[in-house]
mmCIF file of N, CA, C and O in Angstrom:
data_model
loop_
_atom_site.group_PDB
_atom_site.id
_atom_site.type_symbol
_atom_site.label_atom_id
_atom_site.label_comp_id
_atom_site.label_asym_id
_atom_site.label_seq_id
_atom_site.Cartn_x
_atom_site.Cartn_y
_atom_site.Cartn_z
ATOM 1 N N VAL I 1 65.575 14.337 10.610
ATOM 2 C CA VAL I 1 66.455 14.675 11.695
ATOM 3 C C VAL I 1 67.620 15.518 11.174
ATOM 4 O O VAL I 1 68.023 16.484 11.811
ATOM 5 N N ALA I 2 68.151 15.181 10.006
ATOM 6 C CA ALA I 2 69.302 15.904 9.465
ATOM 7 C C ALA I 2 68.980 17.380 9.249
ATOM 8 O O ALA I 2 69.811 18.249 9.509
ATOM 9 N N ARG I 3 67.770 17.680 8.776
ATOM 10 C CA ARG I 3 67.389 19.085 8.565
ATOM 11 C C ARG I 3 67.321 19.837 9.890
ATOM 12 O O ARG I 3 67.704 20.991 9.976
ATOM 13 N N THR I 4 66.815 19.184 10.902
ATOM 14 C CA THR I 4 66.712 19.830 12.207
ATOM 15 C C THR I 4 68.096 20.099 12.779
ATOM 16 O O THR I 4 68.365 21.172 13.307
ATOM 17 N N VAL I 5 68.998 19.131 12.659
ATOM 18 C CA VAL I 5 70.369 19.313 13.136
ATOM 19 C C VAL I 5 71.040 20.436 12.343
ATOM 20 O O VAL I 5 71.726 21.291 12.907
ATOM 21 N N SER I 6 70.820 20.463 11.037
ATOM 22 C CA SER I 6 71.385 21.521 10.204
ATOM 23 C C SER I 6 70.862 22.889 10.627
ATOM 24 O O SER I 6 71.624 23.850 10.739
ATOM 25 N N ALA I 7 69.560 22.984 10.870
ATOM 26 C CA ALA I 7 68.978 24.249 11.324
ATOM 27 C C ALA I 7 69.547 24.642 12.679
ATOM 28 O O ALA I 7 69.850 25.808 12.925
ATOM 29 N N TYR I 8 69.716 23.670 13.555
ATOM 30 C CA TYR I 8 70.306 23.923 14.873
ATOM 31 C C TYR I 8 71.713 24.487 14.728
ATOM 32 O O TYR I 8 72.089 25.447 15.390
ATOM 33 N N ASN I 9 72.495 23.917 13.822
ATOM 34 C CA ASN I 9 73.866 24.383 13.621
ATOM 35 C C ASN I 9 73.912 25.736 12.911
ATOM 36 O O ASN I 9 74.840 26.514 13.117
ATOM 37 N N TYR I 10 72.936 26.015 12.069
ATOM 38 C CA TYR I 10 72.923 27.254 11.292
ATOM 39 C C TYR I 10 72.560 28.471 12.139
ATOM 40 O O TYR I 10 73.209 29.500 12.080
ATOM 41 N N PHE I 11 71.490 28.359 12.921
ATOM 42 C CA PHE I 11 71.011 29.507 13.677
ATOM 43 C C PHE I 11 71.880 29.749 14.916
ATOM 44 O O PHE I 11 72.354 28.817 15.545
ATOM 45 N N SER I 12 72.057 31.017 15.235
ATOM 46 C CA SER I 12 72.868 31.339 16.412
ATOM 47 C C SER I 12 72.158 30.861 17.676
ATOM 48 O O SER I 12 70.943 30.861 17.750
ATOM 49 N N HIS I 13 72.938 30.475 18.626
ATOM 50 C CA HIS I 13 72.382 29.933 19.860
ATOM 51 C C HIS I 13 72.324 31.034 20.917
ATOM 52 O O HIS I 13 73.307 31.729 21.140
ATOM 53 N N PRO I 14 71.192 31.189 21.578
ATOM 54 C CA PRO I 14 71.113 32.169 22.663
ATOM 55 C C PRO I 14 72.123 31.836 23.759
ATOM 56 O O PRO I 14 72.506 30.684 23.926
ATOM 57 N N PRO I 15 72.574 32.842 24.517
ATOM 58 C CA PRO I 15 73.631 32.635 25.519
ATOM 59 C C PRO I 15 73.347 31.538 26.535
ATOM 60 O O PRO I 15 74.244 30.861 26.968
ATOM 61 N N LYS I 16 72.078 31.346 26.924
ATOM 62 C CA LYS I 16 71.763 30.371 27.967
ATOM 63 C C LYS I 16 71.632 28.945 27.437
ATOM 64 O O LYS I 16 71.450 28.027 28.196
ATOM 65 N N VAL I 17 71.702 28.758 26.139
ATOM 66 C CA VAL I 17 71.530 27.433 25.553
ATOM 67 C C VAL I 17 72.854 26.689 25.585
ATOM 68 O O VAL I 17 73.833 27.119 24.998
ATOM 69 N N ARG I 18 72.880 25.572 26.299
ATOM 70 C CA ARG I 18 74.103 24.798 26.427
ATOM 71 C C ARG I 18 73.946 23.364 25.892
ATOM 72 O O ARG I 18 74.913 22.637 25.821
ATOM 73 N N SER I 19 72.738 22.996 25.542
ATOM 74 C CA SER I 19 72.524 21.632 25.050
ATOM 75 C C SER I 19 71.386 21.623 24.030
ATOM 76 O O SER I 19 70.676 22.611 23.852
ATOM 77 N N TRP I 20 71.248 20.491 23.364
ATOM 78 C CA TRP I 20 70.183 20.316 22.387
ATOM 79 C C TRP I 20 68.830 20.500 23.066
ATOM 80 O O TRP I 20 67.945 21.159 22.531
ATOM 81 N N ARG I 21 68.622 19.946 24.253
ATOM 82 C CA ARG I 21 67.353 20.057 24.972
ATOM 83 C C ARG I 21 67.077 21.520 25.312
ATOM 84 O O ARG I 21 65.961 21.996 25.158
ATOM 85 N N ASP I 22 68.095 22.263 25.769
ATOM 86 C CA ASP I 22 67.919 23.685 26.061
ATOM 87 C C ASP I 22 67.488 24.448 24.812
ATOM 88 O O ASP I 22 66.644 25.344 24.867
ATOM 89 N N TYR I 23 68.090 24.094 23.675
ATOM 90 C CA TYR I 23 67.759 24.768 22.414
ATOM 91 C C TYR I 23 66.311 24.500 22.022
ATOM 92 O O TYR I 23 65.571 25.410 21.661
ATOM 93 N N LEU I 24 65.870 23.238 22.107
ATOM 94 C CA LEU I 24 64.480 22.916 21.780
ATOM 95 C C LEU I 24 63.513 23.597 22.746
ATOM 96 O O LEU I 24 62.470 24.100 22.329
ATOM 97 N N ASP I 25 63.868 23.635 24.022
ATOM 98 C CA ASP I 25 63.028 24.342 24.999
ATOM 99 C C ASP I 25 62.951 25.829 24.677
ATOM 100 O O ASP I 25 61.895 26.448 24.787
ATOM 101 N N HIS I 26 64.082 26.401 24.264
ATOM 102 C CA HIS I 26 64.114 27.814 23.884
ATOM 103 C C HIS I 26 63.195 28.075 22.693
ATOM 104 O O HIS I 26 62.415 29.021 22.682
ATOM 105 N N LEU I 27 63.281 27.236 21.660
ATOM 106 C CA LEU I 27 62.416 27.398 20.485
ATOM 107 C C LEU I 27 60.945 27.264 20.858
ATOM 108 O O LEU I 27 60.102 28.026 20.393
ATOM 109 N N HIS I 28 60.653 26.287 21.704
ATOM 110 C CA HIS I 28 59.268 26.081 22.128
ATOM 111 C C HIS I 28 58.748 27.291 22.908
ATOM 112 O O HIS I 28 57.630 27.743 22.690
ATOM 113 N N ALA I 29 59.576 27.833 23.772
ATOM 114 C CA ALA I 29 59.180 29.014 24.560
ATOM 115 C C ALA I 29 58.926 30.222 23.664
ATOM 116 O O ALA I 29 58.069 31.064 23.956
ATOM 117 N N MET I 30 59.648 30.308 22.553
ATOM 118 C CA MET I 30 59.464 31.420 21.622
ATOM 119 C C MET I 30 58.304 31.146 20.655
ATOM 120 O O MET I 30 58.002 31.954 19.800
ATOM 121 N N ASN I 31 57.669 29.989 20.798
ATOM 122 C CA ASN I 31 56.591 29.550 19.914
ATOM 123 C C ASN I 31 57.084 29.404 18.473
ATOM 124 O O ASN I 31 56.326 29.540 17.533
ATOM 125 N N VAL I 32 58.372 29.165 18.305
ATOM 126 C CA VAL I 32 58.948 29.007 16.974
ATOM 127 C C VAL I 32 58.664 27.615 16.428
ATOM 128 O O VAL I 32 58.440 27.441 15.242
ATOM 129 N N VAL I 33 58.632 26.625 17.309
ATOM 130 C CA VAL I 33 58.442 25.254 16.868
ATOM 131 C C VAL I 33 57.109 25.100 16.145
ATOM 132 O O VAL I 33 56.988 24.352 15.192
ATOM 133 N N GLN I 34 56.108 25.856 16.532
ATOM 134 C CA GLN I 34 54.810 25.756 15.892
ATOM 135 C C GLN I 34 54.722 26.593 14.621
ATOM 136 O O GLN I 34 53.788 26.489 13.875
ATOM 137 N N GLY I 35 55.687 27.423 14.356
ATOM 138 C CA GLY I 35 55.631 28.316 13.212
ATOM 139 C C GLY I 35 56.552 27.927 12.084
ATOM 140 O O GLY I 35 56.653 26.754 11.714
ATOM 141 N N TRP I 36 57.268 28.908 11.561
ATOM 142 C CA TRP I 36 58.087 28.702 10.364
ATOM 143 C C TRP I 36 59.177 27.660 10.545
ATOM 144 O O TRP I 36 59.510 26.942 9.634
ATOM 145 N N TYR I 37 59.759 27.554 11.738
ATOM 146 C CA TYR I 37 60.836 26.584 11.961
ATOM 147 C C TYR I 37 60.341 25.166 11.675
ATOM 148 O O TYR I 37 60.998 24.386 11.016
ATOM 149 N N GLN I 38 59.151 24.878 12.163
ATOM 150 C CA GLN I 38 58.568 23.563 11.926
ATOM 151 C C GLN I 38 58.312 23.373 10.428
ATOM 152 O O GLN I 38 58.563 22.312 9.883
ATOM 153 N N ALA I 39 57.851 24.433 9.761
ATOM 154 C CA ALA I 39 57.581 24.349 8.327
ATOM 155 C C ALA I 39 58.853 24.083 7.540
ATOM 156 O O ALA I 39 58.889 23.213 6.665
ATOM 157 N N VAL I 40 59.908 24.817 7.834
ATOM 158 C CA VAL I 40 61.178 24.640 7.116
ATOM 159 C C VAL I 40 61.721 23.238 7.332
ATOM 160 O O VAL I 40 62.204 22.594 6.403
ATOM 161 N N SER I 41 61.649 22.742 8.547
ATOM 162 C CA SER I 41 62.218 21.427 8.825
ATOM 163 C C SER I 41 61.380 20.300 8.239
ATOM 164 O O SER I 41 61.876 19.208 8.044
ATOM 165 N N LYS I 42 60.119 20.560 7.908
ATOM 166 C CA LYS I 42 59.278 19.516 7.325
ATOM 167 C C LYS I 42 59.387 19.452 5.805
ATOM 168 O O LYS I 42 59.468 18.386 5.236
ATOM 169 N N ASN I 43 59.317 20.601 5.130
ATOM 170 C CA ASN I 43 59.302 20.595 3.676
ATOM 171 C C ASN I 43 60.000 21.842 3.155
ATOM 172 O O ASN I 43 59.362 22.859 2.888
ATOM 173 N N ASN I 44 61.299 21.746 3.000
ATOM 174 C CA ASN I 44 62.109 22.895 2.613
ATOM 175 C C ASN I 44 61.751 23.427 1.227
ATOM 176 O O ASN I 44 61.739 24.627 0.996
ATOM 177 N N LEU I 45 61.450 22.545 0.275
ATOM 178 C CA LEU I 45 61.101 22.983 -1.076
ATOM 179 C C LEU I 45 59.782 23.752 -1.069
ATOM 180 O O LEU I 45 59.669 24.811 -1.700
ATOM 181 N N ALA I 46 58.789 23.248 -0.360
ATOM 182 C CA ALA I 46 57.509 23.960 -0.263
ATOM 183 C C ALA I 46 57.718 25.323 0.382
ATOM 184 O O ALA I 46 57.121 26.319 -0.035
ATOM 185 N N PHE I 47 58.587 25.385 1.377
ATOM 186 C CA PHE I 47 58.904 26.661 2.016
ATOM 187 C C PHE I 47 59.505 27.628 1.007
ATOM 188 O O PHE I 47 59.099 28.780 0.903
ATOM 189 N N SER I 48 60.463 27.139 0.195
ATOM 190 C CA SER I 48 61.132 27.991 -0.789
ATOM 191 C C SER I 48 60.176 28.482 -1.864
ATOM 192 O O SER I 48 60.339 29.591 -2.377
ATOM 193 N N LEU I 49 59.191 27.685 -2.216
ATOM 194 C CA LEU I 49 58.235 28.075 -3.250
ATOM 195 C C LEU I 49 57.114 28.976 -2.720
ATOM 196 O O LEU I 49 56.324 29.488 -3.489
ATOM 197 N N GLY I 50 57.062 29.177 -1.404
ATOM 198 C CA GLY I 50 56.101 30.115 -0.839
ATOM 199 C C GLY I 50 54.881 29.497 -0.193
ATOM 200 O O GLY I 50 53.973 30.209 0.232
ATOM 201 N N TRP I 51 54.837 28.171 -0.106
ATOM 202 C CA TRP I 51 53.671 27.506 0.490
ATOM 203 C C TRP I 51 53.423 27.978 1.922
ATOM 204 O O TRP I 51 52.308 28.321 2.283
ATOM 205 N N TYR I 52 54.456 28.019 2.743
ATOM 206 C CA TYR I 52 54.254 28.376 4.150
ATOM 207 C C TYR I 52 54.051 29.873 4.335
ATOM 208 O O TYR I 52 53.428 30.297 5.303
ATOM 209 N N HIS I 53 54.525 30.668 3.420
ATOM 210 C CA HIS I 53 54.210 32.108 3.458
ATOM 211 C C HIS I 53 52.704 32.279 3.241
ATOM 212 O O HIS I 53 52.051 33.054 3.920
ATOM 213 N N ARG I 54 52.183 31.537 2.280
ATOM 214 C CA ARG I 54 50.744 31.588 1.986
ATOM 215 C C ARG I 54 49.931 31.090 3.184
ATOM 216 O O ARG I 54 48.816 31.550 3.417
ATOM 217 N N GLN I 55 50.491 30.159 3.947
ATOM 218 C CA GLN I 55 49.787 29.570 5.086
ATOM 219 C C GLN I 55 50.104 30.267 6.409
ATOM 220 O O GLN I 55 49.777 29.745 7.467
ATOM 221 N N GLY I 56 50.749 31.415 6.347
ATOM 222 C CA GLY I 56 51.072 32.144 7.567
ATOM 223 C C GLY I 56 52.100 31.435 8.431
ATOM 224 O O GLY I 56 52.101 31.589 9.652
ATOM 225 N N GLY I 57 52.975 30.643 7.796
ATOM 226 C CA GLY I 57 54.024 29.948 8.541
ATOM 227 C C GLY I 57 53.544 28.704 9.261
ATOM 228 O O GLY I 57 54.288 28.110 10.038
ATOM 229 N N GLN I 58 52.330 28.288 9.018
ATOM 230 C CA GLN I 58 51.764 27.130 9.709
ATOM 231 C C GLN I 58 51.763 25.893 8.825
ATOM 232 O O GLN I 58 51.862 25.989 7.601
ATOM 233 N N THR I 59 51.632 24.728 9.437
ATOM 234 C CA THR I 59 51.667 23.460 8.696
ATOM 235 C C THR I 59 50.304 22.765 8.647
ATOM 236 O O THR I 59 50.196 21.670 8.111
ATOM 237 N N HIS I 60 49.271 23.378 9.171
ATOM 238 C CA HIS I 60 47.975 22.704 9.275
ATOM 239 C C HIS I 60 47.331 22.384 7.923
ATOM 240 O O HIS I 60 46.445 21.544 7.853
ATOM 241 N N GLN I 61 47.757 23.017 6.829
ATOM 242 C CA GLN I 61 47.184 22.739 5.507
ATOM 243 C C GLN I 61 48.025 21.746 4.703
ATOM 244 O O GLN I 61 47.709 21.476 3.543
ATOM 245 N N ASP I 62 49.062 21.193 5.287
ATOM 246 C CA ASP I 62 49.989 20.324 4.555
ATOM 247 C C ASP I 62 49.332 19.088 3.942
ATOM 248 O O ASP I 62 49.855 18.528 2.997
ATOM 249 N N ARG I 63 48.207 18.664 4.442
ATOM 250 C CA ARG I 63 47.520 17.480 3.907
ATOM 251 C C ARG I 63 46.179 17.829 3.269
ATOM 252 O O ARG I 63 45.406 16.942 2.922
ATOM 253 N N ASN I 64 45.916 19.114 3.093
ATOM 254 C CA ASN I 64 44.677 19.569 2.470
ATOM 255 C C ASN I 64 44.850 19.567 0.952
ATOM 256 O O ASN I 64 45.421 20.487 0.374
ATOM 257 N N VAL I 65 44.359 18.531 0.298
ATOM 258 C CA VAL I 65 44.564 18.345 -1.140
ATOM 259 C C VAL I 65 43.983 19.507 -1.940
ATOM 260 O O VAL I 65 44.595 19.961 -2.913
ATOM 261 N N THR I 66 42.834 20.015 -1.556
ATOM 262 C CA THR I 66 42.218 21.138 -2.270
ATOM 263 C C THR I 66 43.103 22.374 -2.203
ATOM 264 O O THR I 66 43.343 23.041 -3.215
ATOM 265 N N GLU I 67 43.624 22.685 -1.030
ATOM 266 C CA GLU I 67 44.500 23.848 -0.856
ATOM 267 C C GLU I 67 45.823 23.666 -1.606
ATOM 268 O O GLU I 67 46.338 24.602 -2.216
ATOM 269 N N ILE I 68 46.349 22.458 -1.574
ATOM 270 C CA ILE I 68 47.597 22.169 -2.285
ATOM 271 C C ILE I 68 47.403 22.334 -3.784
ATOM 272 O O ILE I 68 48.221 22.954 -4.470
ATOM 273 N N ARG I 69 46.299 21.807 -4.312
ATOM 274 C CA ARG I 69 46.027 21.957 -5.750
ATOM 275 C C ARG I 69 45.853 23.417 -6.131
ATOM 276 O O ARG I 69 46.312 23.849 -7.191
ATOM 277 N N SER I 70 45.209 24.192 -5.287
ATOM 278 C CA SER I 70 45.038 25.621 -5.534
ATOM 279 C C SER I 70 46.391 26.322 -5.581
ATOM 280 O O SER I 70 46.650 27.154 -6.458
ATOM 281 N N PHE I 71 47.259 25.980 -4.657
ATOM 282 C CA PHE I 71 48.608 26.562 -4.617
ATOM 283 C C PHE I 71 49.407 26.185 -5.857
ATOM 284 O O PHE I 71 50.043 27.024 -6.487
ATOM 285 N N LEU I 72 49.352 24.911 -6.240
ATOM 286 C CA LEU I 72 50.076 24.454 -7.417
ATOM 287 C C LEU I 72 49.540 25.099 -8.697
ATOM 288 O O LEU I 72 50.297 25.442 -9.604
ATOM 289 N N SER I 73 48.242 25.288 -8.758
ATOM 290 C CA SER I 73 47.638 25.960 -9.911
ATOM 291 C C SER I 73 48.141 27.402 -10.013
ATOM 292 O O SER I 73 48.475 27.885 -11.100
ATOM 293 N N LYS I 74 48.213 28.071 -8.872
ATOM 294 C CA LYS I 74 48.730 29.446 -8.851
ATOM 295 C C LYS I 74 50.188 29.476 -9.295
ATOM 296 O O LYS I 74 50.594 30.337 -10.079
ATOM 297 N N LEU I 75 50.993 28.543 -8.799
ATOM 298 C CA LEU I 75 52.396 28.465 -9.211
ATOM 299 C C LEU I 75 52.503 28.219 -10.717
ATOM 300 O O LEU I 75 53.335 28.822 -11.390
ATOM 301 N N ASP I 76 51.658 27.336 -11.227
ATOM 302 C CA ASP I 76 51.680 27.012 -12.643
ATOM 303 C C ASP I 76 51.361 28.233 -13.505
ATOM 304 O O ASP I 76 51.929 28.406 -14.577
ATOM 305 N N GLN I 77 50.489 29.096 -13.014
ATOM 306 C CA GLN I 77 50.144 30.314 -13.751
ATOM 307 C C GLN I 77 51.264 31.343 -13.683
ATOM 308 O O GLN I 77 51.470 32.101 -14.627
ATOM 309 N N GLU I 78 51.986 31.379 -12.586
ATOM 310 C CA GLU I 78 52.994 32.420 -12.369
ATOM 311 C C GLU I 78 54.387 32.040 -12.861
ATOM 312 O O GLU I 78 55.201 32.916 -13.135
ATOM 313 N N MET I 79 54.678 30.752 -12.956
ATOM 314 C CA MET I 79 56.035 30.321 -13.310
ATOM 315 C C MET I 79 55.999 29.357 -14.487
ATOM 316 O O MET I 79 55.202 28.426 -14.506
ATOM 317 N N ASP I 80 56.897 29.593 -15.425
ATOM 318 C CA ASP I 80 57.016 28.681 -16.559
ATOM 319 C C ASP I 80 57.930 27.506 -16.229
ATOM 320 O O ASP I 80 57.727 26.394 -16.706
ATOM 321 N N LEU I 81 58.946 27.773 -15.456
ATOM 322 C CA LEU I 81 59.930 26.750 -15.144
ATOM 323 C C LEU I 81 60.542 27.044 -13.784
ATOM 324 O O LEU I 81 60.869 28.181 -13.473
ATOM 325 N N VAL I 82 60.667 26.016 -12.980
ATOM 326 C CA VAL I 82 61.351 26.126 -11.696
ATOM 327 C C VAL I 82 62.580 25.239 -11.777
ATOM 328 O O VAL I 82 62.480 24.051 -12.061
ATOM 329 N N MET I 83 63.735 25.850 -11.573
ATOM 330 C CA MET I 83 64.982 25.084 -11.572
ATOM 331 C C MET I 83 65.385 24.828 -10.129
ATOM 332 O O MET I 83 65.446 25.755 -9.323
ATOM 333 N N ILE I 84 65.646 23.576 -9.824
ATOM 334 C CA ILE I 84 65.973 23.175 -8.463
ATOM 335 C C ILE I 84 67.478 22.934 -8.374
ATOM 336 O O ILE I 84 68.025 22.123 -9.133
ATOM 337 N N LEU I 85 68.126 23.654 -7.480
ATOM 338 C CA LEU I 85 69.577 23.575 -7.374
ATOM 339 C C LEU I 85 70.062 22.152 -7.110
ATOM 340 O O LEU I 85 71.049 21.717 -7.693
ATOM 341 N N GLU I 86 69.361 21.420 -6.261
ATOM 342 C CA GLU I 86 69.777 20.053 -5.958
ATOM 343 C C GLU I 86 69.712 19.162 -7.194
ATOM 344 O O GLU I 86 70.363 18.132 -7.261
ATOM 345 N N ASP I 87 68.881 19.539 -8.185
ATOM 346 C CA ASP I 87 68.736 18.787 -9.432
ATOM 347 C C ASP I 87 69.145 19.661 -10.611
ATOM 348 O O ASP I 87 68.493 19.653 -11.655
ATOM 349 N N LEU I 88 70.225 20.407 -10.471
ATOM 350 C CA LEU I 88 70.626 21.367 -11.499
ATOM 351 C C LEU I 88 70.885 20.725 -12.861
ATOM 352 O O LEU I 88 70.387 21.235 -13.868
ATOM 353 N N PRO I 89 71.622 19.621 -12.964
ATOM 354 C CA PRO I 89 71.825 19.042 -14.304
ATOM 355 C C PRO I 89 70.501 18.698 -14.994
ATOM 356 O O PRO I 89 70.306 19.006 -16.170
ATOM 357 N N GLU I 90 69.575 18.085 -14.251
ATOM 358 C CA GLU I 90 68.276 17.750 -14.825
ATOM 359 C C GLU I 90 67.499 19.009 -15.192
ATOM 360 O O GLU I 90 66.813 19.060 -16.211
ATOM 361 N N SER I 91 67.604 20.043 -14.367
ATOM 362 C CA SER I 91 66.914 21.306 -14.635
ATOM 363 C C SER I 91 67.451 21.953 -15.907
ATOM 364 O O SER I 91 66.689 22.511 -16.706
ATOM 365 N N LEU I 92 68.765 21.884 -16.132
ATOM 366 C CA LEU I 92 69.359 22.459 -17.340
ATOM 367 C C LEU I 92 68.940 21.688 -18.588
ATOM 368 O O LEU I 92 68.699 22.279 -19.646
ATOM 369 N N VAL I 93 68.811 20.367 -18.461
ATOM 370 C CA VAL I 93 68.325 19.568 -19.595
ATOM 371 C C VAL I 93 66.886 19.957 -19.912
ATOM 372 O O VAL I 93 66.519 20.135 -21.078
ATOM 373 N N LEU I 94 66.069 20.109 -18.902
ATOM 374 C CA LEU I 94 64.687 20.534 -19.107
ATOM 375 C C LEU I 94 64.635 21.915 -19.748
ATOM 376 O O LEU I 94 63.840 22.167 -20.661
ATOM 377 N N TRP I 95 65.478 22.818 -19.287
ATOM 378 C CA TRP I 95 65.574 24.172 -19.854
ATOM 379 C C TRP I 95 65.815 24.101 -21.369
ATOM 380 O O TRP I 95 65.134 24.731 -22.160
ATOM 381 N N LYS I 96 66.796 23.278 -21.762
ATOM 382 C CA LYS I 96 67.131 23.151 -23.180
ATOM 383 C C LYS I 96 65.995 22.475 -23.948
ATOM 384 O O LYS I 96 65.639 22.883 -25.054
ATOM 385 N N HIS I 97 65.392 21.452 -23.362
ATOM 386 C CA HIS I 97 64.296 20.722 -24.007
ATOM 387 C C HIS I 97 63.104 21.649 -24.277
ATOM 388 O O HIS I 97 62.421 21.487 -25.289
ATOM 389 N N LEU I 98 62.872 22.596 -23.401
ATOM 390 C CA LEU I 98 61.758 23.534 -23.569
ATOM 391 C C LEU I 98 62.080 24.633 -24.579
ATOM 392 O O LEU I 98 61.238 25.475 -24.862
ATOM 393 N N GLY I 99 63.299 24.614 -25.107
ATOM 394 C CA GLY I 99 63.668 25.592 -26.128
ATOM 395 C C GLY I 99 63.950 26.972 -25.574
ATOM 396 O O GLY I 99 63.837 27.969 -26.295
ATOM 397 N N MET I 100 64.330 27.032 -24.316
ATOM 398 C CA MET I 100 64.639 28.323 -23.714
ATOM 399 C C MET I 100 65.962 28.829 -24.300
ATOM 400 O O MET I 100 66.713 28.086 -24.900
ATOM 401 N N GLN I 101 66.226 30.111 -24.122
ATOM 402 C CA GLN I 101 67.439 30.705 -24.690
ATOM 403 C C GLN I 101 68.687 30.071 -24.101
ATOM 404 O O GLN I 101 68.673 29.534 -23.009
ATOM 405 N N GLU I 102 69.764 30.169 -24.853
ATOM 406 C CA GLU I 102 71.018 29.588 -24.407
ATOM 407 C C GLU I 102 71.508 30.260 -23.124
ATOM 408 O O GLU I 102 71.339 31.449 -22.938
ATOM 409 N N LEU I 103 72.096 29.457 -22.275
ATOM 410 C CA LEU I 103 72.689 29.967 -21.052
ATOM 411 C C LEU I 103 74.197 30.006 -21.220
ATOM 412 O O LEU I 103 74.785 29.073 -21.776
ATOM 413 N N GLU I 104 74.813 31.058 -20.756
ATOM 414 C CA GLU I 104 76.266 31.111 -20.772
ATOM 415 C C GLU I 104 76.729 30.871 -19.338
ATOM 416 O O GLU I 104 76.536 31.696 -18.455
ATOM 417 N N LEU I 105 77.285 29.710 -19.114
ATOM 418 C CA LEU I 105 77.756 29.337 -17.794
ATOM 419 C C LEU I 105 79.253 29.598 -17.709
ATOM 420 O O LEU I 105 80.012 29.069 -18.503
ATOM 421 N N THR I 106 79.629 30.411 -16.764
ATOM 422 C CA THR I 106 81.065 30.724 -16.617
ATOM 423 C C THR I 106 81.552 30.299 -15.259
ATOM 424 O O THR I 106 80.834 30.117 -14.351
#
């Protein structure tokens, strides 16, 4: 619920939207609820890593283990390390543990 409220507060509201129900009706009429908006509100990290881009903005593959493993395998081939802002201290420790070059934080 918090992500949905945050998204509601973040995106500009069309002129005719005066309530939460009007806003949800507006999104539904634009077919946004079935697309990327629904994806972002369900799994923000997967969205950031490109999962929903690969799925055309849809959520129908979210429980497909074969597709998820394929996506993770592709990520593993393309990225050596993913640093997550919400877990920055842990990410920096992992960075150092992997012997990556020194970071100059200013």
